CSV table of C-alpha atoms in Angstrom, one decimal:
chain,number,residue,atom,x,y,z
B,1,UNK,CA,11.8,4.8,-65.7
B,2,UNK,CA,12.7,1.8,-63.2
B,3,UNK,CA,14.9,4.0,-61.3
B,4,UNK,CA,13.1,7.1,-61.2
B,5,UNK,CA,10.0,4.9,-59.7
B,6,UNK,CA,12.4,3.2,-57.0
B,7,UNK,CA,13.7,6.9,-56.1
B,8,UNK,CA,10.1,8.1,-55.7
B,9,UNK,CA,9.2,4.3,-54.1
B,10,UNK,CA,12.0,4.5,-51.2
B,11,UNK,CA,11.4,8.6,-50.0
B,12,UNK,CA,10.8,8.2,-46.6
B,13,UNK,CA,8.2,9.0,-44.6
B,14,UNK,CA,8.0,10.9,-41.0
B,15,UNK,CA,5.3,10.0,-38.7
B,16,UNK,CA,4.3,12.2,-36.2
B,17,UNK,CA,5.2,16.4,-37.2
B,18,UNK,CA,3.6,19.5,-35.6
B,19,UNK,CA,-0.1,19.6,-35.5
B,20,UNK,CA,-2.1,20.5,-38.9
B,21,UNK,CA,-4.9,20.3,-40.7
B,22,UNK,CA,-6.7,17.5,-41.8
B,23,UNK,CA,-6.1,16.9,-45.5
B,24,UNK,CA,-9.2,16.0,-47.6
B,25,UNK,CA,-8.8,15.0,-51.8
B,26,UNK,CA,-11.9,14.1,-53.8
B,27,UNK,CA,-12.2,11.9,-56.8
B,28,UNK,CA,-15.0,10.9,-59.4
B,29,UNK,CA,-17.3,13.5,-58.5
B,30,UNK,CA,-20.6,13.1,-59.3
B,31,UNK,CA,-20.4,8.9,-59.3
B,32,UNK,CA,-21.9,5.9,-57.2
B,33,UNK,CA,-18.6,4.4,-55.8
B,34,UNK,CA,-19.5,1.0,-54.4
B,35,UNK,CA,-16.2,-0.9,-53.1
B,36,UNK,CA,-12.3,-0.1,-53.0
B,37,UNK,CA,-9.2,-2.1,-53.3
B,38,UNK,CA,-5.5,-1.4,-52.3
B,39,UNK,CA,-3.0,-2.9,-55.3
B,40,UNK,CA,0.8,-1.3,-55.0
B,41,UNK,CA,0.3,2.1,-55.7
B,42,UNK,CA,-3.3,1.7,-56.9
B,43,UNK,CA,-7.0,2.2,-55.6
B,44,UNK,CA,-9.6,0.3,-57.6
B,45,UNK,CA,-13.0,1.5,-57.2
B,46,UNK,CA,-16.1,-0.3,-58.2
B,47,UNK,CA,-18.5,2.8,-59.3
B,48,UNK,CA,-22.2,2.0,-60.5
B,49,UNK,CA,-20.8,2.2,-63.8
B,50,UNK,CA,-17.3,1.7,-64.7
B,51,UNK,CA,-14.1,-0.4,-63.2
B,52,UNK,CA,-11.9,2.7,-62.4
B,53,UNK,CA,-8.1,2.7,-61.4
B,54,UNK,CA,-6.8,5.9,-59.7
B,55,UNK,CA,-2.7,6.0,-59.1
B,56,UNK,CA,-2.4,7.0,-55.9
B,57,UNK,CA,1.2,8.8,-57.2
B,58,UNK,CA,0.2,11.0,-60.2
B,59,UNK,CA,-3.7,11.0,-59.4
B,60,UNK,CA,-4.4,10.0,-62.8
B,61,UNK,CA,-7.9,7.4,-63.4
B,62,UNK,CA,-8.3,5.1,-65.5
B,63,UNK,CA,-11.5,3.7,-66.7
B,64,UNK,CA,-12.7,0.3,-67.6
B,65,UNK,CA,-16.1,-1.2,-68.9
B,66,UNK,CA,-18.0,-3.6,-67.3
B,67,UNK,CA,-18.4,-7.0,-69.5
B,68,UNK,CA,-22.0,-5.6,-69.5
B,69,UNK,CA,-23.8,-2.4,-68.0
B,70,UNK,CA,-26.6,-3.5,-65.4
B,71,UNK,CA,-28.0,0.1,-64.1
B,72,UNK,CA,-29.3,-2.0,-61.5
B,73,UNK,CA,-26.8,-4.1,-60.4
B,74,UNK,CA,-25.7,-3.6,-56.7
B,75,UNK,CA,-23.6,-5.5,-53.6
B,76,UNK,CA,-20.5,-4.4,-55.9
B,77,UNK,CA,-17.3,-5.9,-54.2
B,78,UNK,CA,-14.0,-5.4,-55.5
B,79,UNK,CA,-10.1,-7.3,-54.4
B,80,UNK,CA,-7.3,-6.9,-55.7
B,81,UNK,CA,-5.1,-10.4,-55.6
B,82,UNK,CA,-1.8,-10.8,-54.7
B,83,UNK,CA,-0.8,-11.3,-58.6
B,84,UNK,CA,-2.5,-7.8,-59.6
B,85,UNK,CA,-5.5,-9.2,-61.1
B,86,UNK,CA,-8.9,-7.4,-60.0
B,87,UNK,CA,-12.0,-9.9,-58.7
B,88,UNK,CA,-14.8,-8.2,-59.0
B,89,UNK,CA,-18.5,-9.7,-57.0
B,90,UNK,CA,-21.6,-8.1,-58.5
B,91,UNK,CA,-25.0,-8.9,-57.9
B,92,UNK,CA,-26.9,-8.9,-61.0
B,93,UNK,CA,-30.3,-7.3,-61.5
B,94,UNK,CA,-33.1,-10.2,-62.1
B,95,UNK,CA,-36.8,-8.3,-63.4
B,96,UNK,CA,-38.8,-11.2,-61.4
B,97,UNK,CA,-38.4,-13.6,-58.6
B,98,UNK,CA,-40.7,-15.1,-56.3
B,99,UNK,CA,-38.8,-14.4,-52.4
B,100,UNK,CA,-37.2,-11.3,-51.7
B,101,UNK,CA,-33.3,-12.8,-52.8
B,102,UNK,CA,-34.3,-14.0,-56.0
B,103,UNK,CA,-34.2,-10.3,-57.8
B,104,UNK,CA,-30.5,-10.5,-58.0
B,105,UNK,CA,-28.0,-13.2,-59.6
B,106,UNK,CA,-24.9,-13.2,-58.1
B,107,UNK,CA,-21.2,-13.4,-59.9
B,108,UNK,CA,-17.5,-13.2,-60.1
B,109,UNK,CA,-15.2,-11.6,-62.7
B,110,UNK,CA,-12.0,-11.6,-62.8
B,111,UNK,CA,-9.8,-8.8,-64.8
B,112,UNK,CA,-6.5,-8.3,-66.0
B,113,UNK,CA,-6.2,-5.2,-67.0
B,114,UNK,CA,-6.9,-5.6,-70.6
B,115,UNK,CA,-9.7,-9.2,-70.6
B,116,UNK,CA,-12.5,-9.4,-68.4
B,117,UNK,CA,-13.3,-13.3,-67.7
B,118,UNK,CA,-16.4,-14.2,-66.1
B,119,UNK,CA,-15.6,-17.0,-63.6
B,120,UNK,CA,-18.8,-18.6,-61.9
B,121,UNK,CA,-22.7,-17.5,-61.4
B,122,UNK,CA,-23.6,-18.3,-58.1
B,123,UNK,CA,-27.1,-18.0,-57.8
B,124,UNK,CA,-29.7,-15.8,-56.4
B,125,UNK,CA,-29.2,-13.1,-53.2
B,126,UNK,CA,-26.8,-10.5,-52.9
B,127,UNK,CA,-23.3,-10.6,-52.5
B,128,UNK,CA,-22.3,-9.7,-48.8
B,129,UNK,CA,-18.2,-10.1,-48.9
B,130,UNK,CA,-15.9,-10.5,-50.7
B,131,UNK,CA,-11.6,-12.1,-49.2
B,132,UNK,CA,-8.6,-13.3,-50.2
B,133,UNK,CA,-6.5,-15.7,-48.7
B,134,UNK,CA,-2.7,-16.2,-48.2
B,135,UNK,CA,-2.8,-19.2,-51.1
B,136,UNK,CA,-4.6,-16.8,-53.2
B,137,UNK,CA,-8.5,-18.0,-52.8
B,138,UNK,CA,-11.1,-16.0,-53.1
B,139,UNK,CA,-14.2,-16.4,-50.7
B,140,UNK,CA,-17.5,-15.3,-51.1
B,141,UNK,CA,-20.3,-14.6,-48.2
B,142,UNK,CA,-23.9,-13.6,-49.7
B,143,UNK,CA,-27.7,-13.2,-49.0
B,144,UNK,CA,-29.3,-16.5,-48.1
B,145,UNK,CA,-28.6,-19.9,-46.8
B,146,UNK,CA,-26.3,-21.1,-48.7
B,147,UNK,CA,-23.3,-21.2,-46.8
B,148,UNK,CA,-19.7,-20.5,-47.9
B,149,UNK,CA,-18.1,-20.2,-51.5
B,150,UNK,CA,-14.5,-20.4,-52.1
B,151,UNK,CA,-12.6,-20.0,-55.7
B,152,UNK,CA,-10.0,-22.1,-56.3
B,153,UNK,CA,-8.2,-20.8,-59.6
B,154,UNK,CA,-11.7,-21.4,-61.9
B,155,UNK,CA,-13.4,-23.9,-59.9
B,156,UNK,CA,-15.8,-22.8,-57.3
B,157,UNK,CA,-16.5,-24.8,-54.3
B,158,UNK,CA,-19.9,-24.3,-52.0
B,159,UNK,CA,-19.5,-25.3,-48.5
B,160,UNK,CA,-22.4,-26.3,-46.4
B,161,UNK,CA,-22.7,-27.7,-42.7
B,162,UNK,CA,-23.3,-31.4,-44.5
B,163,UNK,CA,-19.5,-30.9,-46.3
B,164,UNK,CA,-17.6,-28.5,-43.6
B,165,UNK,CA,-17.0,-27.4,-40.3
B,166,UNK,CA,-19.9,-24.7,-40.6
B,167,UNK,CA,-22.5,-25.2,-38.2
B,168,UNK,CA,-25.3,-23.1,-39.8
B,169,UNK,CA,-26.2,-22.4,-43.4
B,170,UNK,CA,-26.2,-18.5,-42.8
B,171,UNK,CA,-22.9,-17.1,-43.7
B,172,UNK,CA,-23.3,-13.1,-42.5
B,173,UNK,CA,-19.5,-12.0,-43.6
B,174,UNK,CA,-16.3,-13.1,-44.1
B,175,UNK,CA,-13.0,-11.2,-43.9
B,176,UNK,CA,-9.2,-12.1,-44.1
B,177,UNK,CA,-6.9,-11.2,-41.7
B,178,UNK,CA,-3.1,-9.7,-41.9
B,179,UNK,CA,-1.6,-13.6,-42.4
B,180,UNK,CA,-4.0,-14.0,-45.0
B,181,UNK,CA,-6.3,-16.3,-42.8
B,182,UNK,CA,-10.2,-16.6,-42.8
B,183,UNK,CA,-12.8,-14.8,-40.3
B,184,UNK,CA,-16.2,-15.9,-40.8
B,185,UNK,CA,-19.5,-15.1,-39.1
B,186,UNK,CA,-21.8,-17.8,-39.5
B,187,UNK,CA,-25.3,-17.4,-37.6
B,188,UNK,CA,-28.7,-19.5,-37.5
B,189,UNK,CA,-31.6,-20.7,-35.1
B,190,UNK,CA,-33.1,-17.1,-35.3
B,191,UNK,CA,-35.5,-16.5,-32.4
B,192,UNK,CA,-37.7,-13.2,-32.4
B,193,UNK,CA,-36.6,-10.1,-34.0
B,194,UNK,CA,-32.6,-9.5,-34.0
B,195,UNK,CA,-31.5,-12.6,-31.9
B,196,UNK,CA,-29.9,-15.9,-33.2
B,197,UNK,CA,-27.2,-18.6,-32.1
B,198,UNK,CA,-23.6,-16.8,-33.3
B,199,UNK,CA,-20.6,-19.1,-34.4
B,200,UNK,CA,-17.1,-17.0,-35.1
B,201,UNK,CA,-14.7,-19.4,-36.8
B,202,UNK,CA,-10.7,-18.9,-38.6
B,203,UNK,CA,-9.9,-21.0,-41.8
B,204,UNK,CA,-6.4,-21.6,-42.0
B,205,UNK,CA,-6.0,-23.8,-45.0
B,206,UNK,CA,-7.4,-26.8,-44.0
B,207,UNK,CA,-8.0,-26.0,-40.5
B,208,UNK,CA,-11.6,-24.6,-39.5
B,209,UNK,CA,-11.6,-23.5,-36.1
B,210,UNK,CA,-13.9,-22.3,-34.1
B,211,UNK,CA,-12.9,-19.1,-31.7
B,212,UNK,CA,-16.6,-18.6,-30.6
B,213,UNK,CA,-20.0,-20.3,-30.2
B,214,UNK,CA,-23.2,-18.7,-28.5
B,215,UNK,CA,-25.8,-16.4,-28.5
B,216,UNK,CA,-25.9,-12.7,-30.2
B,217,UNK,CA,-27.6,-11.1,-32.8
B,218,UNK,CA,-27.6,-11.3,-36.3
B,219,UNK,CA,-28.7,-7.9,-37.0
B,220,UNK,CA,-25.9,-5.7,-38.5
B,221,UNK,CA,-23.1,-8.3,-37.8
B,222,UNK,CA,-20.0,-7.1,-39.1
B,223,UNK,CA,-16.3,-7.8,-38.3
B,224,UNK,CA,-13.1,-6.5,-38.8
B,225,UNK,CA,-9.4,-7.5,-37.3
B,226,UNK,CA,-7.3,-4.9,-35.4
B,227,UNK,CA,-3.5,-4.5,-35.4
B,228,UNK,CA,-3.1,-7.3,-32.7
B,229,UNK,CA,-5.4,-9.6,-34.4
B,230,UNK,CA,-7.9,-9.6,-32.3
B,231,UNK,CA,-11.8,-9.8,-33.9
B,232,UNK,CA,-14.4,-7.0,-33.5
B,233,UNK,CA,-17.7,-7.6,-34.1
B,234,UNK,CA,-21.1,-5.3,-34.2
B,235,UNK,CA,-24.0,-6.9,-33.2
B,236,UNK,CA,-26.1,-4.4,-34.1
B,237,UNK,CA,-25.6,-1.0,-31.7
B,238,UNK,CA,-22.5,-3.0,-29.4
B,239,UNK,CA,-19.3,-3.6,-30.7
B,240,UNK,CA,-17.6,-6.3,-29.1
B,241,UNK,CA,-13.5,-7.2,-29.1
B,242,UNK,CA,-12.5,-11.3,-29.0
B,243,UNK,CA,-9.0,-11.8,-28.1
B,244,UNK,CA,-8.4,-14.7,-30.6
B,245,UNK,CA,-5.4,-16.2,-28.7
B,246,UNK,CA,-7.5,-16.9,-25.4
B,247,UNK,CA,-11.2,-16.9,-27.2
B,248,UNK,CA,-12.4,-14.1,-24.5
B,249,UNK,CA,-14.3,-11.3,-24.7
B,250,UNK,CA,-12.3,-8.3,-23.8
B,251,UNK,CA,-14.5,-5.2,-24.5
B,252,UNK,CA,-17.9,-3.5,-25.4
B,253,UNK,CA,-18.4,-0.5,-27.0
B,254,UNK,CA,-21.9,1.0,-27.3
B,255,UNK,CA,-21.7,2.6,-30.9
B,256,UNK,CA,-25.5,3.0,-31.2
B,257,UNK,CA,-29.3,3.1,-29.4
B,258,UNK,CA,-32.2,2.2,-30.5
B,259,UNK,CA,-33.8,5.3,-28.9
B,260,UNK,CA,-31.8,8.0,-30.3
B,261,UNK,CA,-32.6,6.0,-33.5
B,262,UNK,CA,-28.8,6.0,-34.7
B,263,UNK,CA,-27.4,2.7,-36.5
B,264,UNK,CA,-24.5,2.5,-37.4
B,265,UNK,CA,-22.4,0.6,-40.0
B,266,UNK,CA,-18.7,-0.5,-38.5
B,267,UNK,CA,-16.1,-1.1,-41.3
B,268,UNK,CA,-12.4,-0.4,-40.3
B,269,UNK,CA,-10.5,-0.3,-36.7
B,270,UNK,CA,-7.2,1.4,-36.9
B,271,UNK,CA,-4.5,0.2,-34.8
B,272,UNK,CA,-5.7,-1.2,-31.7
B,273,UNK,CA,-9.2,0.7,-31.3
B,274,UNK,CA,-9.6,3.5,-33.3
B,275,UNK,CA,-12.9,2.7,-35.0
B,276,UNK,CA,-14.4,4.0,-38.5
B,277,UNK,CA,-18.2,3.1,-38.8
B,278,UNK,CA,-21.1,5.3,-41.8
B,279,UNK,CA,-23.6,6.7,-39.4
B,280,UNK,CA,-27.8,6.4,-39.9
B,281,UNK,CA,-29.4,9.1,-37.6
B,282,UNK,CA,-33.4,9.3,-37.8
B,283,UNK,CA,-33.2,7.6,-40.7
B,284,UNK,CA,-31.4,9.8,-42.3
B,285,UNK,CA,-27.5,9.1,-43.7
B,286,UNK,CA,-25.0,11.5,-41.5
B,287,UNK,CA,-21.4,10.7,-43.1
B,288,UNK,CA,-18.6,8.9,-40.6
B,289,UNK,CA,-18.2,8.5,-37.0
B,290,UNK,CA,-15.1,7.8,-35.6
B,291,UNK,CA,-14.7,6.4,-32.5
B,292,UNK,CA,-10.9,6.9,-30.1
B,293,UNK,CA,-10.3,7.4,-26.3
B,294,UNK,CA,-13.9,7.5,-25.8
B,295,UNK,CA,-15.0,9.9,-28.0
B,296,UNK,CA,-17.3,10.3,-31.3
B,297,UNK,CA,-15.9,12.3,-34.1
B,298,UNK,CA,-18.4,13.0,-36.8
B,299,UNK,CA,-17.6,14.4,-40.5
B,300,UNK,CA,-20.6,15.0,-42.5
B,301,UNK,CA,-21.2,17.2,-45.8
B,302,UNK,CA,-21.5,20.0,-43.7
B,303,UNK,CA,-18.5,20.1,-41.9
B,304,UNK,CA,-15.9,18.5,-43.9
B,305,UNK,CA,-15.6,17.4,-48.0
B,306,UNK,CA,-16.9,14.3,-47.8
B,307,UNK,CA,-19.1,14.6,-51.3
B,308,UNK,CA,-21.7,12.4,-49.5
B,309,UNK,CA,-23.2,11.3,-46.4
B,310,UNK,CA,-24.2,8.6,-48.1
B,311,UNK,CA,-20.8,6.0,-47.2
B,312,UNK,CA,-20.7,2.9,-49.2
B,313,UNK,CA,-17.0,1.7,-47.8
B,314,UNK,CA,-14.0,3.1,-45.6
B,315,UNK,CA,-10.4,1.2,-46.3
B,316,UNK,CA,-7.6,2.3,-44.7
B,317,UNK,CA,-3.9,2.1,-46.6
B,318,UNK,CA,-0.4,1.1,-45.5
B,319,UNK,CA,0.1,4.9,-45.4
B,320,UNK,CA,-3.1,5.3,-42.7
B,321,UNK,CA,-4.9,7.0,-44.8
B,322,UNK,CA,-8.5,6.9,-45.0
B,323,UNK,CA,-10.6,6.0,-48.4
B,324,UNK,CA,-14.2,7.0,-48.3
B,325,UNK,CA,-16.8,5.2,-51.4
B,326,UNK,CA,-20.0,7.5,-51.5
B,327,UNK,CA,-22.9,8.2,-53.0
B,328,UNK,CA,-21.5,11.0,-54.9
B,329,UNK,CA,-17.8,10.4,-55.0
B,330,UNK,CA,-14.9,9.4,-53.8
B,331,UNK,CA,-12.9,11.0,-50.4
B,332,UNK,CA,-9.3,10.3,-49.4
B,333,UNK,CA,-8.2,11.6,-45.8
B,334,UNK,CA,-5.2,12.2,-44.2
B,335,UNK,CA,-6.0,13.4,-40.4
B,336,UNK,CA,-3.7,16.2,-38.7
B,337,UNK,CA,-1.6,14.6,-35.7
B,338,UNK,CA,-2.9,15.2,-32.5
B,339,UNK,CA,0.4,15.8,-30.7
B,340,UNK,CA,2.1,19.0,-30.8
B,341,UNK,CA,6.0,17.5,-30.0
B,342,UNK,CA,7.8,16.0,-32.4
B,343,UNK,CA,10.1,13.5,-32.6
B,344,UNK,CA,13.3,14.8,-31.4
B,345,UNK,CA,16.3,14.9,-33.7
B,346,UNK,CA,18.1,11.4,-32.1
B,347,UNK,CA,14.6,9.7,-32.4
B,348,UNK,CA,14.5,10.9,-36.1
B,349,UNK,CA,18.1,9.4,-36.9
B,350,UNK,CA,17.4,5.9,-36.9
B,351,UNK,CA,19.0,4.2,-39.7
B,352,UNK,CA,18.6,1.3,-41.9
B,353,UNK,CA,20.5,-0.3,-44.8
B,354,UNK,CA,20.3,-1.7,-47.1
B,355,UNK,CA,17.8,-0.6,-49.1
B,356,UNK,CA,16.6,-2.2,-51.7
B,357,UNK,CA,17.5,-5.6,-49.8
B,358,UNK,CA,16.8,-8.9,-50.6
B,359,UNK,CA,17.4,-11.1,-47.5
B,360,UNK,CA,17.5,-8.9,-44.3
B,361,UNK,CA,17.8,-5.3,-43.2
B,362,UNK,CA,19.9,-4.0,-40.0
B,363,UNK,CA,18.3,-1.1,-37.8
B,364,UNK,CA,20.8,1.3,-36.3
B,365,UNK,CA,19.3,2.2,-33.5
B,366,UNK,CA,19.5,5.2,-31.1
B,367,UNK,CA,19.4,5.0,-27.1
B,368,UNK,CA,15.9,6.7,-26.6
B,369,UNK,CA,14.2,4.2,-29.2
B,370,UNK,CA,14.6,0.7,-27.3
B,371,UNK,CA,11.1,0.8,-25.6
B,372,UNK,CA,9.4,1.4,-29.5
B,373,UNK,CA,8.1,-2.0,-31.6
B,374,UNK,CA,8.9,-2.8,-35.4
B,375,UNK,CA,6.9,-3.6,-37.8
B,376,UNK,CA,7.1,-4.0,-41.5
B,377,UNK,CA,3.7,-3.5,-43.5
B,378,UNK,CA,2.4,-4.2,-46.5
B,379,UNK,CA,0.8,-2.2,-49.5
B,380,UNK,CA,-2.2,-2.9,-48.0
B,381,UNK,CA,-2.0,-1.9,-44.4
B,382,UNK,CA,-1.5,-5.9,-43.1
B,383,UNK,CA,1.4,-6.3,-40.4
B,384,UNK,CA,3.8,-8.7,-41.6
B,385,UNK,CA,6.2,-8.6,-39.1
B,386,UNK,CA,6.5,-7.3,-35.0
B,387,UNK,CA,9.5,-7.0,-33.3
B,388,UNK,CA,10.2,-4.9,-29.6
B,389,UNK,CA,13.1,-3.3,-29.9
B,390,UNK,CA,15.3,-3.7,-27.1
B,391,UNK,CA,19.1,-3.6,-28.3
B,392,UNK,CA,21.1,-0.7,-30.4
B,393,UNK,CA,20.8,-3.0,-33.8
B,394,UNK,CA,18.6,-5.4,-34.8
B,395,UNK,CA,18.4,-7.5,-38.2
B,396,UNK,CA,15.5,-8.0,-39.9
B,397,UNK,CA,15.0,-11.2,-41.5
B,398,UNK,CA,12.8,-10.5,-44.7
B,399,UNK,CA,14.0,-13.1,-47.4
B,400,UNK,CA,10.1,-14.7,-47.5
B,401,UNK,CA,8.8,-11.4,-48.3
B,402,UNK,CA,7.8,-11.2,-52.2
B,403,UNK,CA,9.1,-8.7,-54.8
B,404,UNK,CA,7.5,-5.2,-53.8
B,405,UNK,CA,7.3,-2.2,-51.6
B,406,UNK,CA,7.0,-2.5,-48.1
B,407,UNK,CA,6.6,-0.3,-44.7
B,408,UNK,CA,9.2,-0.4,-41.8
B,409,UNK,CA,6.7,1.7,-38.9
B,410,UNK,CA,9.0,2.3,-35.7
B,411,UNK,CA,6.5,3.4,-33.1
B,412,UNK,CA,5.9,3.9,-29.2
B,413,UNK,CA,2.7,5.2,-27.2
B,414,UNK,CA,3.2,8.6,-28.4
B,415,UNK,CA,5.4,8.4,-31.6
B,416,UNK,CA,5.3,6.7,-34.7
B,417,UNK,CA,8.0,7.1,-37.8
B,418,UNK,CA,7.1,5.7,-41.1
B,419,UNK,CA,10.0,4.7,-44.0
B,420,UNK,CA,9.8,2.9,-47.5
B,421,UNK,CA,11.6,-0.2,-48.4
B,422,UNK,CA,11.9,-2.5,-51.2
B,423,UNK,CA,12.6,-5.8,-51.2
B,424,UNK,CA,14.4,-6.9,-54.6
């Protein structure tokens, strides 16, 4: 059994082939899927009702109880930690309250795959986000000012601006990035309807520092990290990119108007700018837009299999493809290539050994490939590694990656070859 799953582990995968059609799967029709996780070959979805596991290999699911049904519980956020265990952030339904966050009570679960354990209660207001960090932390963002929680094996710490580096109370979202750092939006002297002071900060261990401090709005403030590391945030119908190495804005993209009455709901960038937002039109929920070189690509109901136009999520994988939580279901995409050449047969005969490896791996490399980077990804899409190549070999050094299944992705501009590895 070992050997058969290393076979099927280590096939390799080719990039860029002749153009095709997109490829759509749907899962769990019919069900409220919430939040979704990346763990080795496994999504984790967190569906209105159940814990579910779907293998990504065999496309078998898997379901799992809640330590208690709550038909209106909502803010369901779901990670998977680097030991396989499942965290699960739910916001608990509460029949009275006296301010608009005290109808929910928020906590955290953890799961093994056989023993839910319920870890902390941490009051009322919903649960915004959900990250992990490289020592294994969980943090946790929600409604409300009460700053910044982080779970430390069982304990739980609440940070504040009286016992951290936060400046305001409001925490607004926080994220990790591919080294397993911390991105966190923290916002607060609100002033009319959408505008407030903004402060974008990175927790590295014990380091809190702050990448940017000034005015924007609060309204829809999301952020996610692209493939250089560099932050994007949406404030509201502008998404802006911070180049986190000199603390400069470096670009605006206008994903929204206030007149055409379209908001919409930025979750993913792929690569450097590719950009995967839910779309709100009239009030009314139209599916995905997709934002690259300029251009809006919409999927709705009506023009693709997504079971919803109501999105709750999108994830992307180490394989790029696309995982969509609806209303009614859950959608996996894998989009056609939009080159028609492929790679030629010298770029395609790259080789590497060996394979599985425990301390390094040596590229052979042919002529026409010396102007393409290296990179070797994880299970869940972070970048471990970047290397230019620029010489016919070149040795990987990957003796401080752990035990698991890796991607090596050799690409240029135009090209792009994906291939399996496993590191012993």
């Amino acid at each position: 059994m070992k050997h058969t799953l290393l076979l099927v582990l280590t096939i390799c995968l080719l990039g860029f082939v002749k153009a095709q059609e997109n490829t759509w799967e749907v899962y769990l029709q019919g069900e409220a899927v919430k939040s979704i996780a990346f763990e080795k070959e496994n999504v984790w979805l967190a569906t209105g009702s159940h814990l579910v596991r779907l293998n990504k290999l065999d496309k078998s699911t898997t379901y799992y109880s809640y330590p208690y049904l709550d038909e209106k519980g909502s803010s369901y956020k779901v990670k998977a930690d680097k030991y396989g265990v499942i965290w699960l952030a739910r916001s608990e339904y509460l029949p009275s309250g006296g301010s608009i966050y005290e109808n929910y009570n928020s906590s955290i679960y953890s799961f093994d795959g056989k023993q839910w354990r319920k870890i902390t209660t941490l009051g009322y207001g919903e649960i915004s986000s959900l990250a992990i960090d490289k020592n294994n932390n969980k943090w946790i963002a929600k409604a409300g000012s009460d700053g910044l929680y982080k779970i430390i094996q069982d304990s739980c710490i609440q940070f504040t601006p009286q016992n951290s580096e936060l400046v305001y109370d409001h925490v607004d979202q926080v994220v990790s990035d591919n080294e397993g750092n911390i991105w966190v939006a923290n916002s607060g002297n609100y002033s009319g309807l959408i505008s407030a002071d903004l402060v974008l900060m990175k927790i590295d261990g014990d380091n809190w520092d702050v990448h940017f401090s000034g005015t924007g709005t609060w309204a829809l403030l999301n952020i996610g990290i692209d493939s250089h590391e560099s932050l994007w945030v949406q404030q509201l119908f502008a998404l802006n990119k911070l180049d986190t190495v000199s603390d400069s804005w470096t670009e605006q993209i206008n994903i929204g108007s206030l007149d055409a009455q379209e908001y919409p709901h930025f979750y993913a960038v792929e690569g450097e700018r590719k950009i995967w937002c839910s779309r709100r039109l009239k009030l009314q929920e139209k599916g995905i837009a997709v934002y690259e070189n300029s251009n809006w690509i919409y999927y709705t109901t009506s023009n693709s299999e997504l079971p919803s136009n109501t999105v709750n999520q999108i994830a992307i994988d180490a394989d790029g493809t696309k995982w969509i939580a609806t209303e009614n279901g859950l959608a996996s995409l894998k989009l056609a290539t939009s080159l028609s050449m492929e790679l030629s047969a010298e770029e395609q005969s790259f080789s590497f050994y060996p394979n599985p490896t425990n301390d390094f791996l040596i590229l052979k490399i042919p002529q026409k490939m010396q102007n393409y980077t290296v990179e070797i990804v994880n299970i869940n899409g972070q970048v471990l590694q970047s290397y230019n190549l620029n010489s016919n070999e070149k040795r990987l050094n990957v003796s401080n990656l752990t035990v698991g299944v890796y991607l090596l992705r050799i690409q240029s501009d135009e090209h792009q070859v994906l291939k399996k590895f496993v590191k012993q």
